[in-house]
Structures are given as structure tokens and as C-alpha cells.
Short mmCIF file of C-alpha atoms and ligand atoms in Angstrom, two decimals:
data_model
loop_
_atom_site.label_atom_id
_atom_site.label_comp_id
_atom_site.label_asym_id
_atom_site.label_seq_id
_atom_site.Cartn_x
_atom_site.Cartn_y
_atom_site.Cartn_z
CA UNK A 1374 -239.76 100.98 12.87
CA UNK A 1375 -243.31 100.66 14.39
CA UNK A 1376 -243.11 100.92 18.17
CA UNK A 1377 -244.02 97.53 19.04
CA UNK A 1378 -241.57 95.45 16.52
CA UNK A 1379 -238.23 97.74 18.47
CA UNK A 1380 -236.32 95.53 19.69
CA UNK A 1381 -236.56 95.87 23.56
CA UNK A 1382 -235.26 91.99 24.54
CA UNK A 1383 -232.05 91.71 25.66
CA UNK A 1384 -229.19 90.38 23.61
CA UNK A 1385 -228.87 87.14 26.36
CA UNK A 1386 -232.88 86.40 26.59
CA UNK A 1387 -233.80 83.31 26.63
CA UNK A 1388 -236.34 82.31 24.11
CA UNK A 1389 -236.72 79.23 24.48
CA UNK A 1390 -239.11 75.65 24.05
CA UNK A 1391 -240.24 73.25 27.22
CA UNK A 1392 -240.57 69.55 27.44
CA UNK A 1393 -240.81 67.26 30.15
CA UNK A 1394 -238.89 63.73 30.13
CA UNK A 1395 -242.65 61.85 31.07
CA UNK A 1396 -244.41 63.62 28.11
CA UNK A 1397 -242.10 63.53 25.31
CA UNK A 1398 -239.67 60.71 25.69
CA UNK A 1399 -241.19 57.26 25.70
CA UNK A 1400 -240.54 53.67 27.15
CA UNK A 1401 -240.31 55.30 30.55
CA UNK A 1402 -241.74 52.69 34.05
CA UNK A 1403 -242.31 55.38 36.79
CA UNK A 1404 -245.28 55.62 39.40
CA UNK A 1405 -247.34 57.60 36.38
CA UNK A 1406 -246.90 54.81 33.83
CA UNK A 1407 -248.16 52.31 36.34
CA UNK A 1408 -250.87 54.53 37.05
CA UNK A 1409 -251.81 54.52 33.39
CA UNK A 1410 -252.12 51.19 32.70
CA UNK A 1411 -254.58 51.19 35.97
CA UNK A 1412 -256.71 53.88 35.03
CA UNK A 1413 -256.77 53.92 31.32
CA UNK A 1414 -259.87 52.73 31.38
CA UNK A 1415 -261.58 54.58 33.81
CA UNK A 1416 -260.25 57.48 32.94
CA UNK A 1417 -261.96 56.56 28.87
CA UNK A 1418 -265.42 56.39 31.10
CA UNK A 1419 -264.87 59.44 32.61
CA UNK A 1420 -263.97 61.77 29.28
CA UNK A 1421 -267.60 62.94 28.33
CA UNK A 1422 -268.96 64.18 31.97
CA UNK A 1423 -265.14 66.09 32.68
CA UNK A 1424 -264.48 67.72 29.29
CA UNK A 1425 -267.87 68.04 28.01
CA UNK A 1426 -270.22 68.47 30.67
CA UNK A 1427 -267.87 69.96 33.17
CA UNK A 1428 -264.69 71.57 31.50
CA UNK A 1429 -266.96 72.38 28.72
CA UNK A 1430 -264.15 71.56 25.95
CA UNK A 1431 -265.16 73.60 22.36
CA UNK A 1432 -263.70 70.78 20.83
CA UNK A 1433 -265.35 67.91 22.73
CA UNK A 1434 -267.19 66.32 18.76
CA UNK A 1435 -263.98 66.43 17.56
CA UNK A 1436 -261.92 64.49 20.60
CA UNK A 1437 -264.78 62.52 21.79
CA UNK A 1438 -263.33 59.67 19.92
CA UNK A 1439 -260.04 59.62 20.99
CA UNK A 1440 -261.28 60.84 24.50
CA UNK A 1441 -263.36 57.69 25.20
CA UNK A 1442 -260.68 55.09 23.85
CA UNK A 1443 -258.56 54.15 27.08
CA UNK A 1444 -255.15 54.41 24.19
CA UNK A 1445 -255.16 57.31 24.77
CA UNK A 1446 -254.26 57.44 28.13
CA UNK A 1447 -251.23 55.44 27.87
CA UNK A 1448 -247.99 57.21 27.80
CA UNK A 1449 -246.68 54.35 25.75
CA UNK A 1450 -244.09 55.10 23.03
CA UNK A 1451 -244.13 59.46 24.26
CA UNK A 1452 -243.17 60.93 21.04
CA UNK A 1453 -240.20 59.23 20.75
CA UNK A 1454 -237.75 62.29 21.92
CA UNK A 1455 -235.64 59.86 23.86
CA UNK A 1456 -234.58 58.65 20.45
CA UNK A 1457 -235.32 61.99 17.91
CA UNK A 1458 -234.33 64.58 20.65
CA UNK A 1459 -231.45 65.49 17.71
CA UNK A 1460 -234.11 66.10 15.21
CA UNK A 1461 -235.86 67.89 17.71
CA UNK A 1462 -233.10 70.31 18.87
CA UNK A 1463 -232.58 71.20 14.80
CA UNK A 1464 -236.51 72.06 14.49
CA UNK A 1465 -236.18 74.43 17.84
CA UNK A 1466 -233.13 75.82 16.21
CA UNK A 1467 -235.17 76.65 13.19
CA UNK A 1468 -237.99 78.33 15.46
CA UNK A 1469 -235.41 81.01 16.29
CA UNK A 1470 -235.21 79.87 19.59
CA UNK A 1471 -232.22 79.57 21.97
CA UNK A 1472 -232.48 77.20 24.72
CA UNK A 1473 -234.91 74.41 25.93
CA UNK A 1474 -236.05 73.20 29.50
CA UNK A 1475 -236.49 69.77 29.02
CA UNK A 1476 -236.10 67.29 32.22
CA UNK A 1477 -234.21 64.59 33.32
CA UNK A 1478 -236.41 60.89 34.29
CA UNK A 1479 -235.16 59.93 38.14
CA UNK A 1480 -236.64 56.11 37.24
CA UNK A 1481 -234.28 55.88 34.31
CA UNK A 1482 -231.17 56.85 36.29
CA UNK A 1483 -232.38 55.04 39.67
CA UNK A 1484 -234.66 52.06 38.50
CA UNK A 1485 -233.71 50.35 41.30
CA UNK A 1486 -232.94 52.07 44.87
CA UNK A 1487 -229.47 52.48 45.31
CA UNK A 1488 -228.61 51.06 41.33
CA UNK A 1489 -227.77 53.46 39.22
CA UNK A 1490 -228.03 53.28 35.65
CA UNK A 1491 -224.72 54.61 33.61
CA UNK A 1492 -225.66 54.15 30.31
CA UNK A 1493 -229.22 57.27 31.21
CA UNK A 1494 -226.42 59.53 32.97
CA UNK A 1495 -224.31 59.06 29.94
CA UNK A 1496 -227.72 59.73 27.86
CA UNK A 1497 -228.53 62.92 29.25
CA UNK A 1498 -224.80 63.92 29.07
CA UNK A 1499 -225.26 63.30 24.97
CA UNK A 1500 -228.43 65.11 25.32
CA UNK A 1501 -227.12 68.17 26.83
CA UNK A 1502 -223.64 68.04 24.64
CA UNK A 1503 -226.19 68.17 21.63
CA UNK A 1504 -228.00 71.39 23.01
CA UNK A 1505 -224.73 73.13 23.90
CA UNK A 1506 -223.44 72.22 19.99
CA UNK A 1507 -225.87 73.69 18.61
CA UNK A 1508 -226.19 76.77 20.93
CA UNK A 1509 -229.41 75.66 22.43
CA UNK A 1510 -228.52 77.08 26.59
CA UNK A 1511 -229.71 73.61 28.18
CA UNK A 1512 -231.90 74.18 31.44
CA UNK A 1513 -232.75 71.26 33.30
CA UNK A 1514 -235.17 70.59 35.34
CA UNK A 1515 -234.95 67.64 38.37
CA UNK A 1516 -238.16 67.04 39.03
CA UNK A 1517 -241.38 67.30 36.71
CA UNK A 1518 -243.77 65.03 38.49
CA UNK A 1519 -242.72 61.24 38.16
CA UNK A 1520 -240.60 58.99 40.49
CA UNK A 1521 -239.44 55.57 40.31
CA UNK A 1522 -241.98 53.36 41.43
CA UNK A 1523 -240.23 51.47 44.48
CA UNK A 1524 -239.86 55.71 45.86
CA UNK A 1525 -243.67 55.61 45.41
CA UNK A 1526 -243.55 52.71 47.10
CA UNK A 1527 -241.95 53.77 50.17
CA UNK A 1528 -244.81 57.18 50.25
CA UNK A 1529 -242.76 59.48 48.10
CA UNK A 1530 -242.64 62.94 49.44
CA UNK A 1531 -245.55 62.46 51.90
CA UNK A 1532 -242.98 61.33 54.59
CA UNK A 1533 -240.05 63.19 55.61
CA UNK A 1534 -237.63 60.52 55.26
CA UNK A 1535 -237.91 59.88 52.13
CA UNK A 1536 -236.00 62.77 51.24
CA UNK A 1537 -232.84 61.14 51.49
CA UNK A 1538 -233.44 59.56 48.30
CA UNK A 1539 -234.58 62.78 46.62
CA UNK A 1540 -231.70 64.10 47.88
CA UNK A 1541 -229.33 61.55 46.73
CA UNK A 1542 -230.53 61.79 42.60
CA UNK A 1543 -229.64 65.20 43.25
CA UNK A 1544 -226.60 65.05 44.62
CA UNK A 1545 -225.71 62.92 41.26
CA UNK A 1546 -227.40 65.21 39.07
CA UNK A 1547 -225.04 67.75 40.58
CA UNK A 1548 -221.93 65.76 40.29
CA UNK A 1549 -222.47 64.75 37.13
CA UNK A 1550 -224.12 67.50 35.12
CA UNK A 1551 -223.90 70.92 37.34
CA UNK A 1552 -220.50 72.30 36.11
CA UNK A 1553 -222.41 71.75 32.57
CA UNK A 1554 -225.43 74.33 33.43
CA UNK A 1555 -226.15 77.49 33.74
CA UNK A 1556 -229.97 77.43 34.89
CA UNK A 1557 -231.04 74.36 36.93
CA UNK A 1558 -234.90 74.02 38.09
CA UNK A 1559 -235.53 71.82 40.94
CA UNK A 1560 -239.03 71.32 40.77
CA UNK A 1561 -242.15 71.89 38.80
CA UNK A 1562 -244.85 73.15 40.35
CA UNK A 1563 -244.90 71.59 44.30
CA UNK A 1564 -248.53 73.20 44.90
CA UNK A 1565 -250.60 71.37 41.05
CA UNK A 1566 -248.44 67.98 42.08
CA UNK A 1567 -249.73 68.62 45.71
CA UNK A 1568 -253.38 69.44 45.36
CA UNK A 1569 -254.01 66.87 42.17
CA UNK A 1570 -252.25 64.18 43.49
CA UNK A 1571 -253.11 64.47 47.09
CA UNK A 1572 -256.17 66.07 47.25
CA UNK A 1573 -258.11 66.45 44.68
CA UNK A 1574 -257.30 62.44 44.21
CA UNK A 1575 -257.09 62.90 40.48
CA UNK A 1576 -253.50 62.21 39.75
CA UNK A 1577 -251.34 59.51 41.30
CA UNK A 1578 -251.37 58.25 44.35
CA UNK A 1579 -254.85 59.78 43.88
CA UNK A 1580 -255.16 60.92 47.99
CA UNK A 1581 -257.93 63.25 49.07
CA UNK A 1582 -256.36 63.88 52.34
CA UNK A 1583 -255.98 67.23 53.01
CA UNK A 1584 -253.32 66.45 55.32
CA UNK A 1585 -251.58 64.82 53.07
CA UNK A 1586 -251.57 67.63 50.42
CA UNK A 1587 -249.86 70.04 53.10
CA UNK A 1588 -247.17 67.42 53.70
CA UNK A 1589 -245.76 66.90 50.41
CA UNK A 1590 -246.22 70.48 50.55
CA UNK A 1591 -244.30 71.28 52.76
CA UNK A 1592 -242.03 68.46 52.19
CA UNK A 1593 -240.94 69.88 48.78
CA UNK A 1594 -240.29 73.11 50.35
CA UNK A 1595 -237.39 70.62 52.00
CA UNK A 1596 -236.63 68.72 49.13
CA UNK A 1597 -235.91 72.31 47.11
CA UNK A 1598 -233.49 73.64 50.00
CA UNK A 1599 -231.24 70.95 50.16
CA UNK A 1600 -231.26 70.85 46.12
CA UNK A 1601 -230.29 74.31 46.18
CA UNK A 1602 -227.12 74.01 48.62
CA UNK A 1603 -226.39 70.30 46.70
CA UNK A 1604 -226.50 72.27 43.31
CA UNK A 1605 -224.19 75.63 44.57
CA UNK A 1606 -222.14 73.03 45.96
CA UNK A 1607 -220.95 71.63 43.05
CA UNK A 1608 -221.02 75.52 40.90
CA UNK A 1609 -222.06 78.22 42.68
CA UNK A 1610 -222.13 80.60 39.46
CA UNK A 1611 -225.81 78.17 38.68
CA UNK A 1612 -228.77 79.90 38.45
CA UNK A 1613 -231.13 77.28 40.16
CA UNK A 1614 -235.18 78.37 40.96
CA UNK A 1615 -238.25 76.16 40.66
CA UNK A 1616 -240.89 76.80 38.05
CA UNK A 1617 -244.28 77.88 40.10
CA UNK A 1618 -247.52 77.55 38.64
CA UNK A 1619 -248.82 81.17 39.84
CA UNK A 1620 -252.38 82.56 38.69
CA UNK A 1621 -253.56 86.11 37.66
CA UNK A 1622 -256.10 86.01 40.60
CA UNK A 1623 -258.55 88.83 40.99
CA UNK A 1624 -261.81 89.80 42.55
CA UNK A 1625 -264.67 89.78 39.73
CA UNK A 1626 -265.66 93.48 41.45
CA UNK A 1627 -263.49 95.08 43.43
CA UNK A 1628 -265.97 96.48 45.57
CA UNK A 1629 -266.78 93.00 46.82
CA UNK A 1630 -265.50 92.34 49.84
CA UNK A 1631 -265.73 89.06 50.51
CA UNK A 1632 -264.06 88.72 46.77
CA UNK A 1633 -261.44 90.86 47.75
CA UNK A 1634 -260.65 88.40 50.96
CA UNK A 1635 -260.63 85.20 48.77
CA UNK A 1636 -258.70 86.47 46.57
CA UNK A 1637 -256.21 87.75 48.71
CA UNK A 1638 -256.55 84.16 50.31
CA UNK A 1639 -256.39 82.29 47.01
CA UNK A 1640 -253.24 84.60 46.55
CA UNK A 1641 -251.21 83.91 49.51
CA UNK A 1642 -251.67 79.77 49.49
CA UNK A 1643 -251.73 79.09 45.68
CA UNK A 1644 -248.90 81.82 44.63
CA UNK A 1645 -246.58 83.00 47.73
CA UNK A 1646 -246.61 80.19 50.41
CA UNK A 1647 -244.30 78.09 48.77
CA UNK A 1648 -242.19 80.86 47.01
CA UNK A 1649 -241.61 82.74 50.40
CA UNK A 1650 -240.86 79.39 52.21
CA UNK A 1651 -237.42 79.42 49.93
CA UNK A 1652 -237.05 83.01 49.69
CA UNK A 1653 -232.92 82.66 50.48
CA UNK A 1654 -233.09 79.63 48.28
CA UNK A 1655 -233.75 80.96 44.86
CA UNK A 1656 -231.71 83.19 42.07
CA UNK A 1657 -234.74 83.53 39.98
CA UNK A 1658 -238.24 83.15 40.24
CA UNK A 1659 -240.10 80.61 37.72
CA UNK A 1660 -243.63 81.61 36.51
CA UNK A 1661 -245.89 79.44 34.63
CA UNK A 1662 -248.73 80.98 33.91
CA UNK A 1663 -252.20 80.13 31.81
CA UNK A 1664 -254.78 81.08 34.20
CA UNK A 1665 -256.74 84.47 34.84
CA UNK A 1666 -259.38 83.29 37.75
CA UNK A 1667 -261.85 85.54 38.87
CA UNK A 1668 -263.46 85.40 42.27
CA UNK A 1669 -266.84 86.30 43.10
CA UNK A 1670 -267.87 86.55 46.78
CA UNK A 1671 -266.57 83.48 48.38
CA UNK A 1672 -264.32 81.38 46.64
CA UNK A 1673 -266.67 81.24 43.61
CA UNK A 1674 -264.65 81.31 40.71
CA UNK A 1675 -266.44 82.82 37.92
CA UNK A 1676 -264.49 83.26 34.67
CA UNK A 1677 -266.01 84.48 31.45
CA UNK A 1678 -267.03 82.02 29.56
CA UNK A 1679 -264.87 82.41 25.72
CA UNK A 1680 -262.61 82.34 25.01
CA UNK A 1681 -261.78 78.98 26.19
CA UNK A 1682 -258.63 77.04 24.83
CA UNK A 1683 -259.61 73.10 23.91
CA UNK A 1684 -259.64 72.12 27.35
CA UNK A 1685 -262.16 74.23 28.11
CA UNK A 1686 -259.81 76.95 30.15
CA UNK A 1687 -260.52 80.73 29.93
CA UNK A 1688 -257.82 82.84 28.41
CA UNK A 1689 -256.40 86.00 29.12
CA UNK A 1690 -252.90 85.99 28.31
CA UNK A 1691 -252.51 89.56 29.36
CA UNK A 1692 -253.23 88.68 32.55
CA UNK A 1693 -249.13 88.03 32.94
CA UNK A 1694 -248.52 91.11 33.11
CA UNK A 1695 -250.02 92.22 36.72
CA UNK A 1696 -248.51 88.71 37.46
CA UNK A 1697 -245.40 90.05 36.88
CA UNK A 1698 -245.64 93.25 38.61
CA UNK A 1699 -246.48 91.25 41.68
CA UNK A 1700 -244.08 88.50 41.54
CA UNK A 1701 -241.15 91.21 40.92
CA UNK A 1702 -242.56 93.44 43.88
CA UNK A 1703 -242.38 90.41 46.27
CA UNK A 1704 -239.05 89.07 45.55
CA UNK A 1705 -237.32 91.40 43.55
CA UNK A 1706 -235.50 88.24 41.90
CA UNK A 1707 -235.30 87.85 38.40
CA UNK A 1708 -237.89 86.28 36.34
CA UNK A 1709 -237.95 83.13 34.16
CA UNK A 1710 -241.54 82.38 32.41
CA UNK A 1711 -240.68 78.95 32.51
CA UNK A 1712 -243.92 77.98 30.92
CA UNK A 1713 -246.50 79.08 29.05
CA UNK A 1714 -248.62 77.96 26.19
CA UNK A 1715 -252.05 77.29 24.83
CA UNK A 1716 -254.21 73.91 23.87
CA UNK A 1717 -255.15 75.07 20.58
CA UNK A 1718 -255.75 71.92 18.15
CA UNK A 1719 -256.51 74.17 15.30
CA UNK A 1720 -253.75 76.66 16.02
CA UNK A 1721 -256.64 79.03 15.78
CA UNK A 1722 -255.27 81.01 19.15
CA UNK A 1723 -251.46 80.21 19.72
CA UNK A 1724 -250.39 83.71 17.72
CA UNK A 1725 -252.46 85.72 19.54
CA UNK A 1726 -251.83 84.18 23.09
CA UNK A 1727 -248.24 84.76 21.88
CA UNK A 1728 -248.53 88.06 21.06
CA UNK A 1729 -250.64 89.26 24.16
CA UNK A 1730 -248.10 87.27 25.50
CA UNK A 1731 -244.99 88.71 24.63
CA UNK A 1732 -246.65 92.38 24.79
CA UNK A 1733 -247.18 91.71 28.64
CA UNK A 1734 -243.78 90.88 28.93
CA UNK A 1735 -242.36 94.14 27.00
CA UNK A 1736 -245.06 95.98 29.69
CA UNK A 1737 -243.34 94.77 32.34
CA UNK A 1738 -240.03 95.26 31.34
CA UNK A 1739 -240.51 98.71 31.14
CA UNK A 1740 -241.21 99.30 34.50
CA UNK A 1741 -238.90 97.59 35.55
CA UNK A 1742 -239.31 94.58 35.77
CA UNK A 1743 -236.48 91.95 35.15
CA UNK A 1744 -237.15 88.58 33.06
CA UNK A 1745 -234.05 86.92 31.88
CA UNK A 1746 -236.30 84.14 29.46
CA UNK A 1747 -239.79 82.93 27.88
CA UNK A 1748 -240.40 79.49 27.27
CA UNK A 1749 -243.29 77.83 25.49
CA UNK A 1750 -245.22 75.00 27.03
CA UNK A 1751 -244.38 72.89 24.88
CA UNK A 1752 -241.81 72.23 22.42
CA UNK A 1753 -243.80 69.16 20.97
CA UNK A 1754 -247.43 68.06 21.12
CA UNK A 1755 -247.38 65.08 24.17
CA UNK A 1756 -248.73 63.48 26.61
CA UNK A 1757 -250.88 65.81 29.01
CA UNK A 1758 -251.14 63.55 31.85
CA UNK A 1759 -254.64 62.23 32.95
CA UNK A 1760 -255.64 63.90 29.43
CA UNK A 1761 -253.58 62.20 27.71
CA UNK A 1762 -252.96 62.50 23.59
CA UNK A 1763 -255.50 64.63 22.61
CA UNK A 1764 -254.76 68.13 23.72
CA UNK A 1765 -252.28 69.95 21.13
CA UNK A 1766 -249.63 72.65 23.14
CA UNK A 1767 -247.02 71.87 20.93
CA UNK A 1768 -245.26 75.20 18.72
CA UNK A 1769 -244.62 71.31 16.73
CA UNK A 1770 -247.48 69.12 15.35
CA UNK A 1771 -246.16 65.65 16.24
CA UNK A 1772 -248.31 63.08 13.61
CA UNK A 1773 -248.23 60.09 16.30
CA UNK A 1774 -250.27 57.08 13.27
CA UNK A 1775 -247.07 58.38 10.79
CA UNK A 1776 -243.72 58.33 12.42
CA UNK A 1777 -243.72 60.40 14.54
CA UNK A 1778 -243.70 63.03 11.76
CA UNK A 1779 -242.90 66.45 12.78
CA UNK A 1780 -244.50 69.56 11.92
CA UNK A 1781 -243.86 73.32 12.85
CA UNK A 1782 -247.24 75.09 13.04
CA UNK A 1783 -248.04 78.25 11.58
CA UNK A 1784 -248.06 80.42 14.91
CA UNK A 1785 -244.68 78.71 15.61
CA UNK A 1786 -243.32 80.41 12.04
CA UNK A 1787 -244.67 83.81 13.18
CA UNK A 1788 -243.15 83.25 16.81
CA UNK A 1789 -239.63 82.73 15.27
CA UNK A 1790 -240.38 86.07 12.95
CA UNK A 1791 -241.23 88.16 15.80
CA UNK A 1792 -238.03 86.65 17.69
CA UNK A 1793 -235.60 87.89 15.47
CA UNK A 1794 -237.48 91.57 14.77
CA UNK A 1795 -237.45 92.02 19.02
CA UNK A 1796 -234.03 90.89 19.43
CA UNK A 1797 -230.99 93.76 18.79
C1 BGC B 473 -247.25 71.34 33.57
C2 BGC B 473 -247.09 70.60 32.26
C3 BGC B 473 -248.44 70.48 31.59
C4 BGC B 473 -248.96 71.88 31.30
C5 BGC B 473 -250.30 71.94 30.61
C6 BGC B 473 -248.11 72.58 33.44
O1 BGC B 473 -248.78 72.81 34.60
O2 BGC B 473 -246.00 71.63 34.12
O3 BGC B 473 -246.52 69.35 32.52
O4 BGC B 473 -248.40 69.72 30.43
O5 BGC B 473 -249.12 72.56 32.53
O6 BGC B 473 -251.29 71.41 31.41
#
């Protein structure tokens, strides 16, 4: 057997798909979808000088179209997983693949403060019963972004108060769903939701107040503690971590100083700051990774320039791999690669990003290194936020002009080959 098809995985691994309840499921009112309908047009205006003059997207002729028609930044009908989700657990079945994150919509199950909504918790109970028949190990995650729009309202997480009512729809969540679980994540990446959406202005509430960045910041440090303790509460055998978006960041030459500082800098704030707030408060320790970023003197970023994914991001999925090493050497916790994935229209890259991918992993492993799961970003093509429709993660091809029709891409067939020849 050639040395790199032995199967080295564990029996238990997780392979699994990701989705997130804004992206995927449709007919959802949060703070996002109000956003949307605000900014659709604006955000039409604004395609050409971000994705082709700025992100420099190699697909930009192709998208411009759908880039520059406000549609497309409308949530709108998701891809209807709300509804399919069964259809959807049978094609991740078929991939080979053995559990999904997916995550569970607070404004469905709280539209109102203080009114909750039976007939979503009974939803999500189907959901997960689904999963579990079919051997899919459900991991759910609380928080992926949206809130109900009278929480937004009130400030959200800027204020310190507000947590109450974070800590409330967990305390549910817990009630109703923990003894069900075996992996919970609280929240999905506190430092992109900080910096986009209250710094960099370009996600809702769109703030560019730096002091408002490092209190939501630090309030979801907060609002992930008391999740923890709400979660053991209720089963204490629960797995619970939050999925951190952590970077491969390096110095372009080593020998540069000042590129050495910055990226030890860039290190400590975008990677560890949050992780080591909640050291005690985490069983494993969520990566999502798709960025190598290369520093060059003082915080000048200066990434080659192919091969770039249809957003116009640099790739280098090896670049997990010191990730790893470093995540493991800080916390010596297990690790989940709760997301990863590629926007590859053409599926022209997926199989290799998959393969570097999953060779990174194997590298790690044997020195060491412990990661209970892999999962894609994402199960199904959807709705990439202030992108909107056009970029294409999905291991499935969702045809949005013909029902919804699914299809499993090519790299998705060779991902659930290479499943079954790695796993004993
Ligand atoms: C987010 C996803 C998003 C993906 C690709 C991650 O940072 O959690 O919601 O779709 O990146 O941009």
C-alpha cells in the first residue's frame, strides 16, 4: 500500500461537512437579513472596485454580472436546507462523511425577547434526530454571526448587559438539546465578527470604532465562559470549544526584524488573545484555517500573488500544518479543524487544497499532534455574507434558477475515495 493512502486516521475521526443556519437555511429575519435589504444595493455599486480592483478576483468576467445585481446580496430563500436538510444529510452520507456542524438560528427560537418559539426547538430536535439516524455525529454550533434583531437593537454584544440574553438562548439550548450532543461550539470566530463588524465597518452594525471592536471582544470572551459552565451543567461528558479563525502568519524573511515583530504581534492578537482568555474553558481547540499571510517589515502583508482562490485569496493549504504545531504547543488540547475549504467555482483547486490539506494533517499527527475531526467549509454552496451568491465553497453544487438542484462535485467524489482508503 503506497505510504500516503495507509490508513493513519483514527477509527472515531470526524470527517465531516459545515453549514451555518444564516447561509443555508432560508426565510430567516435576523440583524443580517435587515442589513441586506439595506445594503443590497450599495453593496451591487461596490462589487467591481473590491473584487476586481482590490481583491483582484481571477474570476471577476465571469461574476461581474451577478456581482453588480443587488439579488445577489439578499439571503432570501438560503438554499432551502431548512426544508431539504433530509436530502442533504443523505448526499453527506454519500460523501463518506460522518458528522456535520451545522448551527442553530437564535431569531427563530427567540423572535421576540422573552417568546420563545416551540415549533424551531422542536425543528432542530427533528434536525438533529435525522443526523443521529443516519449516523451523521451532530455538532452544533450556538452562535455563527446573526442575532435577533430587537438583541441588535438593544447593542448586541457591545454592552455587557446584554449578555443575559445570550446567556439565556443558551441556557435553553442546553436544556433542550445538550444531553443530545457530544461536541457543542459556542461561537464562531469572536475576532472576524469583531473586526468586520466593528471596525472595519463592513459587516453589520458596520462600526469603525476601535473601541468598540475590543468590547465585543472581550465581551464574547464572557459570553463563551458562561456557555461553557451552562453547557457542562446540563452534561458534563460534552465536548464544547469555539471554532477560531487562526492564520499561518509568518515573516516574508526571517531575517527581518521588524517582520519578525509584526508577526509575532499579528500572532498574539489575531490567534492567542482570545484562545488564552478561555484557556480553563475549552476541551478542544477549533481551527479554521484558509489563510497563509506573509509580513514584510511593518505590518505589510505581502502574499504571493497565485494562486488565488475566486475571491482573490492566496492559497497555501500546507500552511495548516505549522498552524497546528503551534496551536497544539500552546494548549495541548485537542484539535477540531472546524473549517476549512476553498472558493473554487470551477472546482479547478478543491482536490488539491484537499489533499495538501489532509497531508498537513497526517504531518501533524505524527508528531504528535492530536485532531479528533476535519470539516469542510461548506457542505453546500450559500450565501457568503456581504459576497453574497456568487462564491462556490460548497463539496455540493447547489443550482439556485432549478430547484434547488443538488450536485456533488468532482473533488467531493475523490474526497469521499480518499476517506475510506485513510480510515482502518
Ligand atoms: C466563516 C463562514 C464563511 C467562510 C468563508 C468563515 O470565516 O465562518 O461563515 O462562509 O469563512 O468566508
Amino acid at each position: 500500500m503506497p505510504e500516503d493512502t495507509k490508513p493513519v486516521f483514527p477509527k472515531n475521526f470526524l470527517w465531516g461537512g459545515s453549514t451555518s443556519s444564516h447561509q443555508v437555511e432560508g426565510g430567516n429575519y435576523n440583524q443580517w437579513t435587515v442589513w441586506e435589504q439595506k445594503n443590497a444595493e450599495h453593496l451591487a455599486k461596490n462589487a467591481e472596485s473590491l473584487l476586481n480592483w482590490r481583491w483582484n478576483s481571477p474570476v471577476w468576467p465571469e461574476i461581474k454580472k451577478q456581482a453588480m445585481s443587488p439579488d445577489n446580496y439578499i439571503s432570501g430563500r438560503g438554499v432551502e436546507h431548512y426544508s431539504k436538510y433530509k436530502q442533504d444529510f443523505d448526499l453527506l452520507k454519500s460523501l463518506n462523511l460522518n458528522t456535520l456542524r451545522f448551527s442553530i438560528e437564535w431569531s427563530r427560537i427567540e423572535p421576540e425577547e422573552g417568546k420563545w418559539n416551540q415549533s424551531e426547538v422542536e425543528h432542530y430536535r427533528r434536525y438533529i434526530a435525522e443526523l443521529k439516524k443516519r449516523d451523521i455525529e451532530p455538532v452544533l454550533n450556538v452562535w455563527h454571526w446573526t442575532v435577533p434583531v430587537w438583541f441588535d437593537q438593544k447593542g448586541g454584544f457591545k454592552y455587557r448587559k446584554n449578555l443575559k440574553y445570550f446567556n439565556r438562548f443558551v441556557h435553553l439550548i442546553a436544556k433542550e438539546f445538550a444531553k443530545d450532543l457530544k461536541y457543542v461550539i459556542t461561537l464562531n470566530e469572536p475576532n472576524v465578527y469583531a473586526s468586520y463588524s466593528h471596525q472595519l465597518g463592513l459587516w453589520p452594525p458596520q462600526e469603525k470604532n476601535p473601541l468598540s471592536m475590543a468590547r465585543v471582544y472581550w465581551n464574547l470572551t464572557k459570553a463563551h465562559k458562561s456557555a461553557y459552565y451552562l453547557l457542562k451543567h446540563e452534561n458534563h461528558r460534552l465536548q464544547v470549544g469555539v471554532a477560531s479563525q487562526l492564520a499561518n502568519i509568518q515573516s516574508k524573511n526571517p531575517h527581518d526584524l521588524f517582520g519578525e515583530m509584526s508577526t509575532k504581534v499579528m500572532r498574539y492578537f489575531w490567534n492567542w488573545w482570545f484562545l488564552n482568555r478561555i484557556k480553563r474553558e475549552q476541551d478542544f481547540v477549533g481551527v479554521n484555517y484558509y489563510f497563509t499571510d506573509y509580513y514584510n517589515g511593518w505590518f505589510k502583508h505581502s502574499n504571493p500573488k497565485v494562486p488565488l482562490n475566486d475571491l482573490g485569496w492566496y492559497m497555501e493549504p500546507e500552511g495548516l500544518y505549522p498552524l497546528l504545531l503551534r496551536a497544539w504547543a500552546h494548549y495541548k488540547k485537542p484539535i477540531i479543524v472546524t473549517e476549512n475549504g476553498v472558493a473554487d467555482m470551477h472546482d479547478e483547486y478543491r482536490r488539491w487544497w484537499l489533499e495538501e490539506t489532509i497531508v498537513s494533517m497526517r504531518r501533524a499527527m505524527s508528531q504528535g499532534v492530536v485532531i479528533k475531526g476535519y470539516f469542510y467549509w461548506s457542505l453546500l454552496d450559500n450565501f457568503e455574507w456581504s459576497q453574497g451568491w456568487w462564491p462556490k465553497f460548497g463539496l455540493i453544487e447547489v443550482d439556485r434558477k432549478n430547484g434547488m438542484k443538488r450536485r456533488v462535485r468532482e473533488s467531493s467524489k475523490w474526497l469521499a475515495e480518499r476517506i475510506e482508503k485513510l480510515s482502518p
